[in-house]
CSV table of C-alpha atoms in Angstrom, one decimal:
chain,number,residue,atom,x,y,z
A,18,MET,CA,-104.3,16.2,129.9
A,19,PRO,CA,-107.8,16.3,132.0
A,20,THR,CA,-109.5,13.2,131.7
A,21,GLY,CA,-112.8,14.4,133.3
A,22,ARG,CA,-114.2,16.4,136.2
A,23,LEU,CA,-115.4,15.3,139.6
A,24,SER,CA,-117.4,18.5,139.8
A,25,ARG,CA,-117.2,21.9,138.0
A,26,ALA,CA,-114.6,23.2,140.3
A,27,CYS,CA,-112.4,20.1,140.3
A,28,PRO,CA,-110.3,19.3,137.4
A,29,VAL,CA,-109.1,15.7,137.2
A,30,GLU,CA,-105.6,14.8,135.9
A,31,GLU,CA,-104.4,11.5,134.9
A,32,LEU,CA,-100.9,11.9,136.5
A,33,LEU,CA,-100.4,8.2,137.2
A,34,SER,CA,-101.8,5.3,135.2
A,35,GLY,CA,-104.7,3.7,136.9
A,36,GLU,CA,-105.1,6.3,139.7
A,37,ARG,CA,-107.3,9.5,139.7
A,38,LEU,CA,-105.4,12.4,140.9
A,39,MET,CA,-106.6,15.9,141.0
A,40,THR,CA,-104.5,19.1,140.8
A,41,PRO,CA,-105.6,22.2,142.6
A,42,TRP,CA,-108.8,23.9,142.1
A,43,GLN,CA,-109.8,26.0,145.0
A,44,THR,CA,-107.8,25.4,148.2
A,45,ALA,CA,-106.1,27.3,151.0
A,46,LEU,CA,-102.7,26.0,149.9
A,47,PRO,CA,-100.9,26.0,146.7
A,48,ASN,CA,-99.5,23.0,145.1
A,49,LYS,CA,-102.3,20.6,146.6
A,50,VAL,CA,-103.1,17.4,145.0
A,51,LEU,CA,-105.9,14.8,145.8
A,52,ALA,CA,-105.3,11.3,145.1
A,53,ALA,CA,-108.2,8.9,144.9
A,54,PRO,CA,-108.6,5.4,143.7
A,55,LYS,CA,-110.9,4.9,140.7
A,56,ALA,CA,-112.8,2.1,142.4
A,57,HIS,CA,-115.3,3.4,145.0
A,58,ILE,CA,-113.9,3.0,148.3
A,59,GLU,CA,-115.2,4.6,151.4
A,60,HIS,CA,-113.0,3.7,154.3
A,61,ALA,CA,-109.1,3.8,154.2
A,62,VAL,CA,-108.7,1.0,156.6
A,63,ARG,CA,-111.7,-1.5,156.6
A,64,ASP,CA,-112.5,-1.3,152.9
A,65,LEU,CA,-109.1,-2.3,151.8
A,66,GLU,CA,-107.0,-5.6,152.1
A,67,GLU,CA,-103.6,-4.8,153.6
A,68,SER,CA,-101.9,-5.3,150.0
A,69,ASP,CA,-104.4,-2.9,148.4
A,70,TYR,CA,-103.8,-0.4,151.3
A,71,LEU,CA,-100.0,-0.6,150.9
A,72,ALA,CA,-100.4,-0.2,147.1
A,73,LEU,CA,-102.5,3.0,147.5
A,74,MET,CA,-100.2,4.5,150.1
A,75,SER,CA,-97.3,3.7,147.5
A,76,VAL,CA,-99.1,5.9,145.0
A,77,VAL,CA,-99.7,8.7,147.7
A,78,ARG,CA,-95.9,8.5,148.5
A,79,LYS,CA,-94.9,8.7,144.8
A,80,VAL,CA,-97.1,11.7,144.4
A,81,ALA,CA,-95.9,13.4,147.5
A,82,LEU,CA,-92.3,13.0,146.4
A,83,ALA,CA,-93.2,14.4,143.1
A,84,VAL,CA,-94.9,17.5,144.8
A,85,GLU,CA,-91.6,17.9,146.9
A,86,ARG,CA,-89.3,17.9,143.8
A,87,VAL,CA,-91.7,20.3,141.9
A,88,VAL,CA,-92.5,22.9,144.6
A,89,GLU,CA,-89.9,22.3,147.3
A,90,PRO,CA,-92.1,22.7,150.3
A,91,GLU,CA,-91.2,23.3,153.9
A,92,ARG,CA,-93.5,20.3,154.8
A,93,THR,CA,-95.7,17.9,153.1
A,94,TYR,CA,-99.1,17.3,154.6
A,95,LEU,CA,-100.8,13.9,153.9
A,96,LEU,CA,-104.4,13.6,155.1
A,97,SER,CA,-107.3,11.4,154.6
A,98,LEU,CA,-110.5,13.5,155.0
A,99,GLY,CA,-114.0,13.0,153.9
A,100,SER,CA,-117.4,12.5,155.3
A,101,GLN,CA,-120.3,10.1,154.8
A,102,GLN,CA,-122.6,13.1,154.4
A,103,GLY,CA,-120.1,15.2,152.0
A,104,ASN,CA,-117.6,13.2,150.3
A,105,ALA,CA,-117.6,9.4,151.1
A,106,HIS,CA,-115.1,8.4,148.4
A,107,LEU,CA,-111.7,7.7,149.8
A,108,HIS,CA,-109.1,10.4,148.9
A,109,TRP,CA,-105.8,11.6,150.2
A,110,HIS,CA,-105.0,15.3,150.3
A,111,ILE,CA,-101.2,15.9,149.5
A,112,ALA,CA,-100.3,19.5,150.2
A,113,GLY,CA,-97.0,21.2,150.2
A,114,LEU,CA,-96.6,23.9,152.7
A,115,PRO,CA,-94.8,26.9,151.1
A,116,PRO,CA,-91.5,27.7,152.9
A,117,GLY,CA,-91.6,30.6,155.3
A,118,THR,CA,-95.2,30.3,156.2
A,119,PRO,CA,-95.5,31.7,159.7
A,120,TYR,CA,-96.0,28.9,162.3
A,121,ARG,CA,-99.5,30.2,163.3
A,122,GLN,CA,-100.5,29.7,159.7
A,123,GLN,CA,-99.4,26.1,159.4
A,124,GLN,CA,-101.0,22.6,160.0
A,125,PHE,CA,-104.8,22.8,160.0
A,126,HIS,CA,-104.8,26.6,159.7
A,127,ALA,CA,-103.1,26.3,156.4
A,128,LEU,CA,-105.5,23.6,155.0
A,129,MET,CA,-108.9,25.6,155.9
A,130,THR,CA,-110.5,27.5,153.3
A,131,GLU,CA,-112.1,29.7,155.9
A,132,ASN,CA,-108.7,31.2,156.2
A,133,GLY,CA,-108.8,32.2,152.5
A,134,ALA,CA,-108.8,30.2,149.4
A,135,LEU,CA,-106.8,30.3,146.2
A,136,SER,CA,-108.1,30.0,142.8
A,137,TYR,CA,-106.4,28.3,139.9
A,138,THR,CA,-107.0,29.0,136.2
A,139,ASP,CA,-107.1,26.1,133.9
A,140,ALA,CA,-103.7,27.1,132.6
A,141,GLU,CA,-102.1,27.0,136.1
A,142,THR,CA,-103.6,23.7,137.0
A,143,SER,CA,-102.5,22.2,133.6
A,144,ALA,CA,-99.0,23.5,134.2
A,145,LEU,CA,-98.7,22.1,137.7
A,146,GLY,CA,-100.0,18.7,136.1
A,147,GLU,CA,-97.4,18.8,133.4
A,148,ARG,CA,-94.7,19.4,136.0
A,149,LEU,CA,-95.9,16.6,138.3
A,150,ARG,CA,-96.2,14.3,135.5
A,151,ALA,CA,-92.6,14.9,134.6
A,152,ALA,CA,-91.4,14.4,138.1
A,153,LEU,CA,-93.5,11.2,138.3
A,154,ALA,CA,-91.9,9.9,135.2
A,155,GLU,CA,-88.4,10.6,136.6
A,156,GLY,CA,-89.2,8.5,139.7
């Protein structure tokens, strides 16, 4: 069940209580989720106390494990990207690499929309959100 939008193209799903998690919108990889704290934080290391950083990483790990259970990727990528000029809010990319992806199309190549982007319908986004919520509930 969507709880808001960060932008017109980015549906926000409440997958875990207290955390803002976004299911795919337009991305180069299927089954990509963004995890962002609700509080405005800009820097992953210097803006968080160690306990807060570890708590956030625990959420990222839980979501990554749910992605692995739901989509069974060959590898799961975890990245904290962003820019003070473009998106200064701390967020983590959790992206499952589809099995069988040729080596030359893996790693950064797989994440770059310059190499092609996938569009998701609202129904596809909601379906993935439901599957992830179920996997998170199972633990």
